Amino acid sequence: MSGWSNGTYNESYTSFLLMGFPGMQEARALLVLPFLSLYLVILFTNALVIHTVASQRSLHQPMYLLIALLLAVNICAATTVVPPMLFSFSTRFNRISLPRCLGQMFCIYFLIVFDCNILLVMALDRYVAICYPLRYPEIVTGQLLAGLVVLAVTRSTSIVAPVVVLASRVRFCRSDVIRHFACEHMALMKLSCGDISLNKTVGLTVRIFNRVLDMLLLGASYSRIIHAAFRISSGGARSKALNTCGSHLLVIFTVYSSTMSSSIVYRVARTASQDVHNLLSAFYLLLPCLVNPIIYGARTKEIRQHLVALFQRTQQQVFTEKPQSLPSNRELPG
């Protein structure tokens, strides 16, 4: 397809070649094993905690249901990126159409923003539970929880949709090679041959406004929560409240620090290779998916107890299933 012609462009590419890690084209197959192992660990750990929450009636409470939803989003985020990347690494078939590219872009950013919105809902849940414990059951009902999740979906869509819609209107004439393993917004915008100042402005404004607003809301919520927790007279209840908040704060730190560090390095470290930038993108996409179930599984007492019981039952079943002993041979007559 033709691109530039006498300083102007007359056509736009409608399919693209995802290069993944451009500097490792000859060793692409070597990337399959580490990313596949990481993906399987993410699937196993997240699914294990989700199964524990779903199978135990005592965990059918707003906080644990929100944890399960967060981990389900982790699985979706990893699945959106890793399987197509592994397929392209192993088969070298890494061409993607523009509609599929935009669809992948929407899914990636929607799941990232939805993940942050779930953390906001969890902060509200803990705020009510610790600051208004007696009224918690009548305030945080199943209907309210469903409404907040729908609101989180709506907010995530409204944040991501403008960026993707603007990207769909851009003409891509410079090249049909995306030097990335996924349809990341700025990697795609580098291929444009027109004015994309509006796209850059909207993308940067949405990201900054979203992050600043989220941090303000989370900071206000958890400052009130921690203040209220220290005023609890019972030492056991105070310790439980602070431990729960500590788990949420660790997850928040993991999600926001990985995202912000990737954005900062992308804009500051201009001299770094494209492989380094792509590795950082994979880092901020997959690190929360890997760390979140470990944090909630290890630090949340109720989930940890059920996981330990599950492992003990599994271990007992393994040891009790002994192979049948062979019948002893009869002694031969002398």
XYZ file of C-alpha atoms in Angstrom:
334
model
C 0.000 0.000 0.000
C 1.347 3.395 -0.916
C 1.998 5.941 1.759
C 3.777 9.153 0.930
C 3.594 10.639 -2.562
C 5.248 13.967 -3.394
C 5.094 15.113 0.212
C 1.458 14.178 0.637
C -0.336 10.993 1.530
C -3.221 9.398 -0.251
C -3.812 6.127 1.553
C -3.810 4.795 5.083
C -2.656 1.378 6.245
C -5.456 -0.880 7.439
C -3.298 -3.659 8.893
C -0.074 -3.599 10.863
C 2.872 -5.777 11.763
C 3.456 -6.099 15.513
C 7.227 -6.316 16.000
C 7.097 -7.230 19.695
C 10.720 -6.732 20.740
C 12.468 -5.361 17.618
C 15.977 -6.016 18.911
C 15.284 -9.704 19.554
C 13.767 -10.797 16.256
C 16.203 -13.697 15.892
C 15.527 -14.911 19.429
C 11.759 -14.520 19.487
C 11.208 -18.187 20.347
C 13.284 -17.748 23.514
C 10.686 -15.282 24.829
C 7.883 -17.853 24.686
C 8.894 -19.844 27.776
C 9.292 -16.942 30.278
C 6.105 -15.182 29.178
C 4.158 -18.459 29.056
C 5.372 -19.375 32.552
C 4.425 -15.933 33.841
C 0.982 -16.171 32.236
C 0.310 -19.625 33.723
C 1.330 -18.392 37.191
C -1.002 -15.404 36.805
C -3.880 -17.666 35.757
C -3.289 -20.153 38.569
C -2.858 -17.695 41.449
C -5.753 -15.436 40.472
C -8.083 -18.343 39.704
C -7.188 -20.016 43.007
C -8.209 -16.987 45.074
C -11.348 -16.456 42.954
C -12.315 -20.118 43.445
C -11.760 -19.789 47.188
C -14.028 -16.749 47.420
C -16.703 -18.325 45.204
C -16.750 -21.690 46.990
C -16.855 -20.408 50.573
C -20.182 -18.928 51.672
C -18.474 -17.114 54.546
C -16.558 -15.070 51.960
C -19.672 -13.938 50.080
C -19.297 -10.427 51.462
C -18.715 -7.150 49.582
C -14.994 -6.884 50.323
C -14.164 -10.426 49.208
C -16.446 -10.216 46.164
C -14.653 -7.031 45.107
C -11.297 -8.787 45.565
C -12.522 -11.624 43.331
C -13.711 -9.092 40.733
C -10.335 -7.333 40.812
C -8.519 -10.624 40.256
C -10.897 -11.544 37.420
C -9.956 -8.245 35.769
C -6.298 -9.230 36.233
C -6.903 -12.461 34.311
C -8.698 -10.575 31.534
C -5.889 -7.999 31.282
C -3.191 -10.654 31.022
C -5.262 -12.668 28.524
C -5.764 -9.618 26.325
C -2.012 -9.238 25.838
C -0.062 -12.435 26.509
C -1.721 -15.146 24.326
C -1.617 -13.043 21.116
C 1.979 -12.123 21.917
C 2.933 -15.780 22.468
C 1.180 -16.755 19.234
C 3.160 -14.178 17.270
C 6.430 -15.235 18.940
C 5.938 -18.906 18.107
C 4.406 -18.651 14.614
C 5.775 -15.308 13.376
C 2.224 -14.502 12.295
C 1.943 -11.109 13.917
C -0.131 -9.011 11.514
C -3.217 -7.342 12.978
C -6.000 -5.396 11.281
C -6.807 -1.836 12.318
C -10.212 -2.735 13.858
C -8.623 -5.545 15.889
C -5.801 -3.209 16.881
C -8.230 -0.571 18.119
C -10.260 -3.260 19.875
C -7.174 -4.513 21.693
C -6.238 -0.942 22.605
C -9.698 -0.349 24.070
C -9.607 -3.595 26.068
C -6.150 -2.919 27.514
C -6.896 0.624 28.651
C -10.447 -0.198 29.751
C -9.205 -3.001 32.009
C -6.447 -0.797 33.459
C -8.910 2.008 34.277
C -11.564 -0.467 35.489
C -8.956 -1.974 37.798
C -8.358 1.471 39.334
C -12.093 2.101 39.638
C -12.554 -1.168 41.530
C -9.894 0.042 43.970
C -12.010 3.183 44.484
C -15.095 1.065 45.201
C -13.065 -1.031 47.651
C -11.911 2.158 49.390
C -15.544 3.266 49.765
C -16.486 -0.165 51.119
C -13.718 -0.053 53.750
C -14.604 3.540 54.624
C -18.174 2.582 55.473
C -17.110 -0.648 57.227
C -14.626 1.066 59.548
C -16.155 4.510 60.000
C -19.795 3.351 60.233
C -19.574 -0.311 61.316
C -23.082 -0.516 62.813
C -24.726 0.802 59.664
C -22.503 -1.116 57.247
C -24.976 -3.967 56.492
C -27.789 -1.557 55.654
C -25.607 0.823 53.623
C -23.457 -1.569 51.578
C -26.124 -3.818 50.087
C -25.912 -6.045 47.050
C -27.897 -3.486 45.079
C -25.501 -0.680 45.987
C -22.511 -2.873 45.145
C -23.945 -3.740 41.727
C -24.681 -0.059 41.081
C -21.109 0.927 41.972
C -19.688 -1.728 39.649
C -21.919 -0.485 36.810
C -20.750 3.056 37.577
C -17.128 1.856 37.451
C -17.752 0.250 34.041
C -19.415 3.427 32.761
C -16.607 5.655 34.020
C -13.954 3.389 32.531
C -15.699 3.383 29.158
C -16.153 7.155 29.137
C -12.453 7.645 29.895
C -11.082 5.217 27.310
C -13.590 5.605 24.453
C -12.575 9.169 23.408
C -8.923 8.136 23.086
C -9.771 5.114 20.929
C -12.331 7.011 18.803
C -9.795 9.745 18.051
C -7.203 7.095 17.180
C -9.628 5.504 14.708
C -9.820 8.775 12.749
C -6.064 9.073 12.248
C -4.457 8.245 8.899
C -1.504 5.858 9.217
C 0.832 6.396 6.269
C 4.375 6.443 7.655
C 4.703 2.687 8.130
C 2.716 -0.459 8.835
C 5.164 -1.699 11.502
C 4.214 -1.193 15.172
C 7.380 -1.507 17.250
C 5.500 -2.988 20.181
C 3.980 -6.305 21.287
C 0.481 -4.801 21.538
C -1.521 -1.926 20.085
C -0.352 0.669 22.564
C -1.670 4.169 21.859
C 1.579 6.086 21.388
C 3.200 3.215 19.465
C 0.323 3.406 16.975
C 0.331 7.210 16.857
C 3.989 7.158 15.741
C 2.766 5.768 12.421
C 0.416 8.671 11.734
C 1.024 11.108 8.903
C -1.264 13.915 9.987
C -1.743 16.270 12.902
C -2.230 14.227 16.090
C -1.836 17.076 18.587
C -5.477 16.600 19.649
C -4.885 12.891 20.259
C -1.810 13.590 22.373
C -3.559 16.333 24.330
C -6.667 14.268 25.024
C -4.638 11.171 25.932
C -2.327 13.047 28.310
C -5.162 15.095 29.855
C -7.330 12.048 30.447
C -4.446 10.130 32.022
C -3.354 12.975 34.318
C -6.895 13.958 35.323
C -7.840 10.336 35.974
C -4.725 9.592 38.034
C -4.845 12.815 40.059
C -8.557 12.443 40.826
C -8.109 8.794 41.798
C -5.179 9.572 44.084
C -7.085 12.410 45.764
C -10.130 10.198 46.368
C -8.030 7.276 47.588
C -5.905 9.519 49.800
C -8.963 11.159 51.379
C -10.667 7.792 51.933
C -7.733 5.962 53.494
C -6.668 8.888 55.655
C -10.149 8.859 57.190
C -10.085 5.064 57.423
C -6.700 4.937 59.198
C -7.738 7.755 61.533
C -10.938 5.899 62.424
C -9.065 2.588 62.816
C -6.709 4.049 65.442
C -9.739 5.184 67.435
C -11.114 1.627 67.722
C -10.865 0.589 71.365
C -10.532 -3.149 70.735
C -6.962 -4.091 69.914
C -7.975 -7.085 67.798
C -10.476 -5.110 65.726
C -7.963 -2.286 65.267
C -5.278 -4.704 64.105
C -7.691 -6.394 61.660
C -8.810 -3.047 60.211
C -5.230 -1.818 59.757
C -4.135 -5.141 58.231
C -6.994 -5.021 55.704
C -6.154 -1.423 54.800
C -2.497 -2.386 54.489
C -3.362 -5.038 51.888
C -5.424 -2.571 49.858
C -2.714 0.082 50.078
C -0.072 -2.384 48.871
C -2.219 -3.228 45.848
C -2.853 0.468 45.164
C 0.874 1.189 45.378
C 1.656 -1.678 42.996
C -0.943 -0.619 40.413
C -0.235 3.115 40.411
C 3.547 2.953 40.818
C 3.950 0.540 37.900
C 1.703 2.656 35.666
C 3.298 5.974 36.609
C 6.870 4.662 36.374
C 6.191 3.369 32.861
C 4.732 6.739 31.801
C 7.630 8.688 33.327
C 10.331 6.504 31.779
C 8.559 6.612 28.402
C 8.715 10.416 28.372
C 12.087 10.929 30.086
C 14.311 8.100 28.850
C 14.175 8.992 25.173
C 17.567 7.391 24.523
C 16.514 3.979 25.849
C 15.949 1.263 23.270
C 12.482 0.283 22.117
C 12.938 -3.117 23.754
C 13.412 -1.411 27.132
C 10.226 0.607 26.677
C 8.328 -2.509 25.629
C 9.664 -4.431 28.609
C 8.454 -1.648 30.910
C 5.036 -1.782 29.253
C 4.871 -5.521 29.907
C 6.027 -4.821 33.465
C 3.242 -2.360 34.277
C 0.621 -4.519 32.577
C 1.537 -7.842 34.180
C 3.089 -6.968 37.546
C -0.246 -6.150 39.270
C -1.767 -9.322 37.797
C 1.022 -11.329 39.417
C 1.307 -9.517 42.748
C -2.352 -8.825 43.633
C -3.424 -12.437 44.323
C -0.271 -12.994 46.381
C -1.011 -9.923 48.504
C -4.654 -10.794 49.102
C -3.990 -14.507 49.505
C -1.193 -14.011 52.035
C -2.412 -10.965 53.975
C -6.195 -11.436 54.123
C -6.716 -13.754 57.091
C -10.021 -15.293 56.007
C -8.796 -16.057 52.482
C -5.460 -17.328 53.782
C -7.164 -19.734 56.204
C -9.307 -21.249 53.447
C -6.295 -21.536 51.135
C -4.278 -23.328 53.844
C -7.218 -25.685 54.471
C -7.464 -26.369 50.735
C -3.767 -27.198 50.464
C -3.968 -29.440 53.537
C -6.930 -31.365 52.100
C -5.112 -31.761 48.795
C -1.982 -32.962 50.557
C -3.944 -35.488 52.606
C -5.631 -36.850 49.488
C -2.256 -37.292 47.803
C -0.797 -39.202 50.761
C -3.879 -41.368 51.306
C -3.954 -42.536 47.690
C -1.268 -45.208 48.081
C -0.648 -47.682 45.297
C -1.988 -51.140 45.935
C 0.725 -53.481 47.123
C 1.530 -56.419 44.907
C 0.628 -59.909 46.274
C 3.616 -61.600 47.900
C 5.165 -64.500 46.044
C 4.677 -67.915 47.520
C 7.792 -69.635 48.713
C 9.073 -72.276 46.334
C 9.310 -75.778 47.794
C 12.819 -76.741 48.779
